[in-house]
PDB file of C-alpha atoms in Angstrom:
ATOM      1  CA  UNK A   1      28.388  -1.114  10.766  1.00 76.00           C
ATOM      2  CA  UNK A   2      26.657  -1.569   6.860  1.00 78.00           C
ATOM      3  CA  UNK A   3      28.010   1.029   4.550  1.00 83.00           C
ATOM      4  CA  UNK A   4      25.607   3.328   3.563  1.00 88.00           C
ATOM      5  CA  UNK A   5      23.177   3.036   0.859  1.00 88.00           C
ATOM      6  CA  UNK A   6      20.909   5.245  -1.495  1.00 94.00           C
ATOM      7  CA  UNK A   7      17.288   5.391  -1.324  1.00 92.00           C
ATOM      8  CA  UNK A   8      16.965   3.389  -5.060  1.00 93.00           C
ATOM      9  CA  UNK A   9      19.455   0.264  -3.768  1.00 93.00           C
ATOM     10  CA  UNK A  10      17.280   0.097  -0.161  1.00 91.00           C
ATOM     11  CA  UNK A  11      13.961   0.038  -2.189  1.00 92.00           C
ATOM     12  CA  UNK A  12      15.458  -3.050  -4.202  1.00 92.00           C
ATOM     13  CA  UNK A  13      16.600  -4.159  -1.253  1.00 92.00           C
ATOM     14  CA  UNK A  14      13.074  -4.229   0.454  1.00 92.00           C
ATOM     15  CA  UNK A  15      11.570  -5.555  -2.945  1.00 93.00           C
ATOM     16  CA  UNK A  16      13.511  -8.846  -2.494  1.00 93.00           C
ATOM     17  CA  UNK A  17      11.482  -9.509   0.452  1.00 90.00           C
ATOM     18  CA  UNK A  18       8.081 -10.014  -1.369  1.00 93.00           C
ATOM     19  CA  UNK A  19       6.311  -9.813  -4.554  1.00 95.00           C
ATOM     20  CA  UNK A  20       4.720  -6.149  -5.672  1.00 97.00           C
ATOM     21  CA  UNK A  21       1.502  -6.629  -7.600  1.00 98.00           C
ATOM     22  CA  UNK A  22       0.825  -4.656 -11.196  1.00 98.00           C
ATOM     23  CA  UNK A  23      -2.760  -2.701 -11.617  1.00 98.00           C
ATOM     24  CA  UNK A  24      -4.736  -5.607 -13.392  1.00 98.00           C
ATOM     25  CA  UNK A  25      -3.442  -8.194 -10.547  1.00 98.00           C
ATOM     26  CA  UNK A  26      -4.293  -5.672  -8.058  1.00 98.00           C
ATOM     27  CA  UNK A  27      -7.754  -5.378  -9.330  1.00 98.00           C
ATOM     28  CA  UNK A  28      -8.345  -8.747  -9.620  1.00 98.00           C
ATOM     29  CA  UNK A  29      -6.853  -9.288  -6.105  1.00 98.00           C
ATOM     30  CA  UNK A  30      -9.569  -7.035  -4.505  1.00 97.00           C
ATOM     31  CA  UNK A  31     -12.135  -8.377  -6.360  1.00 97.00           C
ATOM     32  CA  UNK A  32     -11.453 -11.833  -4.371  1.00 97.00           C
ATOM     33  CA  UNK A  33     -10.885  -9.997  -1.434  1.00 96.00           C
ATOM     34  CA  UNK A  34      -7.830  -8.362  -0.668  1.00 97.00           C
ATOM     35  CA  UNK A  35      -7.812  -4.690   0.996  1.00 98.00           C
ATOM     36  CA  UNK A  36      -6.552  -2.095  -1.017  1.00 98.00           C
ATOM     37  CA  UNK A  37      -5.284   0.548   0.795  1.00 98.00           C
ATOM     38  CA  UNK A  38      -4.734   4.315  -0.496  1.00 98.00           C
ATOM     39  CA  UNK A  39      -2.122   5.877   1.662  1.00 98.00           C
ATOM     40  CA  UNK A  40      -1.882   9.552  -0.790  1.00 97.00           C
ATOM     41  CA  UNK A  41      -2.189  12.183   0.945  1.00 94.00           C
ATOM     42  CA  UNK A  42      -5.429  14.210   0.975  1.00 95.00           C
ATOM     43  CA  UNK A  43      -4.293  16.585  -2.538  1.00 96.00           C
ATOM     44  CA  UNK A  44      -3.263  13.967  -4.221  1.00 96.00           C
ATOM     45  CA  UNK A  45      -6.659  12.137  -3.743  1.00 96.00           C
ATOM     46  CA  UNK A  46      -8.531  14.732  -4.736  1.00 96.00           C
ATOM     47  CA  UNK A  47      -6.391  16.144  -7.802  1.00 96.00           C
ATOM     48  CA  UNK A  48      -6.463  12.502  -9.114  1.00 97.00           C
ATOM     49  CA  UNK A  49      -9.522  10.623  -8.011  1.00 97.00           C
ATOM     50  CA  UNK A  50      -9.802   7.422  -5.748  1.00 97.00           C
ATOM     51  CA  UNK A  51      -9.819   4.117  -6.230  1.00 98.00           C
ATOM     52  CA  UNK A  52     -13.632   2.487  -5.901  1.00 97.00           C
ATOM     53  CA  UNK A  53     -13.421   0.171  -2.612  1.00 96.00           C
ATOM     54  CA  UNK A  54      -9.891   1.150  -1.275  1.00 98.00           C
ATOM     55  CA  UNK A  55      -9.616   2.144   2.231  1.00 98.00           C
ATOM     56  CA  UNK A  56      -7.688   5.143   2.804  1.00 98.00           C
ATOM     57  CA  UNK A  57      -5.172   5.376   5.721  1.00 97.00           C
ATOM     58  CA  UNK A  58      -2.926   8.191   6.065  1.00 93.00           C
ATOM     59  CA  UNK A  59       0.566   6.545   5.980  1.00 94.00           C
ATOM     60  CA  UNK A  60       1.456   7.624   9.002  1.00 94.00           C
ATOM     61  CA  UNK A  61      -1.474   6.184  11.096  1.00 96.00           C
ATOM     62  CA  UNK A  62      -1.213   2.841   8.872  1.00 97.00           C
ATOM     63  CA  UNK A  63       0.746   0.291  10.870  1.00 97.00           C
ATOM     64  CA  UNK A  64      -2.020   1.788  13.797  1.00 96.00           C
ATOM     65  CA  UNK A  65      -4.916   0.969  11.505  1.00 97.00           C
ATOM     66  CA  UNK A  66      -3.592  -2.647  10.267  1.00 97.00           C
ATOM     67  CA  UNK A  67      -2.006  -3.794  13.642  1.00 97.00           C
ATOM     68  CA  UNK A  68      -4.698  -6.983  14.079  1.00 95.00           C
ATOM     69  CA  UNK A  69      -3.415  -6.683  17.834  1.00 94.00           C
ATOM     70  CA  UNK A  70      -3.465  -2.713  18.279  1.00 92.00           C
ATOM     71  CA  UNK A  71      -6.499  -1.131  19.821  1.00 94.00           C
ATOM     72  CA  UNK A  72      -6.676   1.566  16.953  1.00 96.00           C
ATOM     73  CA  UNK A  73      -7.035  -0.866  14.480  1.00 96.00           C
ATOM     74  CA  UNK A  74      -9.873  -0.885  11.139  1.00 96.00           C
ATOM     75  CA  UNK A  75     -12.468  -3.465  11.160  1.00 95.00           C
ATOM     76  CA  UNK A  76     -10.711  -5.378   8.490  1.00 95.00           C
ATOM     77  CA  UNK A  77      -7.520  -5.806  10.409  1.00 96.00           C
ATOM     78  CA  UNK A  78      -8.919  -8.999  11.963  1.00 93.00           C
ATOM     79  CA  UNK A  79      -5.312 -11.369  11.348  1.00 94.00           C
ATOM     80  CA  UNK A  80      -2.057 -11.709  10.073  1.00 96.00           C
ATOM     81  CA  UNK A  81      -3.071 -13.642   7.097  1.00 96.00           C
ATOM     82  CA  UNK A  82      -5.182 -10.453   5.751  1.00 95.00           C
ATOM     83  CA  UNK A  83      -3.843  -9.744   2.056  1.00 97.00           C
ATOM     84  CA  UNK A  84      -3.507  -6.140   1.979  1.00 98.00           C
ATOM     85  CA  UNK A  85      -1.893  -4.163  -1.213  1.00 98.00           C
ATOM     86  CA  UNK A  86      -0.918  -0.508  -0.165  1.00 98.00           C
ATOM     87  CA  UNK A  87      -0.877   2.079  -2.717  1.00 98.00           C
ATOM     88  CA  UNK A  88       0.722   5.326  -2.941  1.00 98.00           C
ATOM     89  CA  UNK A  89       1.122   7.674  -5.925  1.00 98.00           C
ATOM     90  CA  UNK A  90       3.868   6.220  -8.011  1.00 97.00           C
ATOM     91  CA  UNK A  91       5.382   3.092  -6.380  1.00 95.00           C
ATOM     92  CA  UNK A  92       7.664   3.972  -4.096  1.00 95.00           C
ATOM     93  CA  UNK A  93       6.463   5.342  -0.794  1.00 96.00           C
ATOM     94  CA  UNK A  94       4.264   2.219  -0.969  1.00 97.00           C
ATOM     95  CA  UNK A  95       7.203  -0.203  -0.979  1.00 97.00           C
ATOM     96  CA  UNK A  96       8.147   1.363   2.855  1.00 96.00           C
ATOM     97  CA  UNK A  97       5.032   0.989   4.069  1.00 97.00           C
ATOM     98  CA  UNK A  98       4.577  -2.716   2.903  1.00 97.00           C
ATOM     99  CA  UNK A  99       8.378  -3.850   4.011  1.00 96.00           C
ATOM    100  CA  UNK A 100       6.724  -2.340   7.248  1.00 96.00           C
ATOM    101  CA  UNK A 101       3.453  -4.383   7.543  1.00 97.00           C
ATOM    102  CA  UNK A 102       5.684  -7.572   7.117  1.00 96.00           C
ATOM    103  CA  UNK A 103       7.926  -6.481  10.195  1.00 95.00           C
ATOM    104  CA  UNK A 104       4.365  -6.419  12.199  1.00 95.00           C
ATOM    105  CA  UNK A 105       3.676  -9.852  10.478  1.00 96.00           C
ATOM    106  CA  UNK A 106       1.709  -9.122   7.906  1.00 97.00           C
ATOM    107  CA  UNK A 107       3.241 -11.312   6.065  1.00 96.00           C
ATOM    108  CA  UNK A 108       0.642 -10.881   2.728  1.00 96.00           C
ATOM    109  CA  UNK A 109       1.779  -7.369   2.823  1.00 97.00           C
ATOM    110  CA  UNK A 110       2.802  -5.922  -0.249  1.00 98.00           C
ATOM    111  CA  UNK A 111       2.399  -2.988  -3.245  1.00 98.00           C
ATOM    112  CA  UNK A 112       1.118  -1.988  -6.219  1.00 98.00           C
ATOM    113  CA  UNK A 113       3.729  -1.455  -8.805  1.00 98.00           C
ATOM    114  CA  UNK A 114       3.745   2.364 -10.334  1.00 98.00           C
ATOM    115  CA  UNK A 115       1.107   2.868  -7.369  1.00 98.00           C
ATOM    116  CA  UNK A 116      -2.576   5.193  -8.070  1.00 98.00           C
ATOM    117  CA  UNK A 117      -1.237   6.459 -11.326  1.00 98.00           C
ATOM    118  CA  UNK A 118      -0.186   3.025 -12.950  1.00 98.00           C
ATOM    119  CA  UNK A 119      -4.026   1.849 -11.538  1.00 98.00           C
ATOM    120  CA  UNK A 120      -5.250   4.747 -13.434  1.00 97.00           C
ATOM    121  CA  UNK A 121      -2.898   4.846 -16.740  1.00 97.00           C
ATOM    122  CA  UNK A 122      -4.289   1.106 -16.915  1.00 98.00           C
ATOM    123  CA  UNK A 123      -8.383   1.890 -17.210  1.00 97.00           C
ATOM    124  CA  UNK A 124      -9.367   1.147 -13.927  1.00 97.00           C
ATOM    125  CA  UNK A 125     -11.948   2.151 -12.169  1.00 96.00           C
ATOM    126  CA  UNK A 126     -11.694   5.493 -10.468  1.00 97.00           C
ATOM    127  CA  UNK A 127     -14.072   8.144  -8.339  1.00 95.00           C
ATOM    128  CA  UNK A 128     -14.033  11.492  -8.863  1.00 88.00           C
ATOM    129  CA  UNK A 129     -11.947  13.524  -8.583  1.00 76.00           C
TER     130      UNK A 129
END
């Protein structure tokens, strides 16, 4: 049995296993295609705004919705190969749920760095709220 660790040393831990994306790559990324997905929960979304384009999944219905195999899964979900960048409030909730869409073999899986609020603290373009 592994010793036990803290939550900050298994986040850098799971951040070995791909690259995270920053706002302006993140942007450009979606604007060539990749699915950004939102996974705040609802009063965070509508306290801060959303994120024109980004499909918003609950995180715990996400590996559901992004499964290309499952039978609850979002039009987009079509393959493996789909690029998806998940993005939470701050960066860190979103790293879980990424390390998680690589263990169903979503192997373009990853997150945006400082999550919705870096997106926003950058200029980008944001709904409401």
């Amino acid at each position: 049995m592994s010793a036990p660790v803290g939550i900050d040393e298994f986040l850098e831990r799971v951040r070995e296993g791909y690259t995270r994306v920053d706002a302006r790559a993140a942007h450009e990324a979606s604007l060539a295609g990749a699915l950004l997905v939102d996974i705040r929960y609802q009063a965070l979304r509508e306290r801060d705004g959303l994120i024109p384009g980004a499909v918003v999944i609950e995180r715990n219905e996400l590996e559901w919705r992004l499964d290309p195999r499952g039978s609850h899964r979002i039009a987009q979900a079509t393959d493996h190969d789909l690029e998806v960048i998940v993005i939470c409030n701050e960066g860190y909730a979103s790293t879980l749920a990424a390390a998680s869409l690589h263990t169903l073999g979503l192997h373009r899986a990853t997150d945006l760095t400082g999550g919705f609020q870096a997106w926003k603290s950058a200029g980008l373009p944001v709904t409401g709220p």
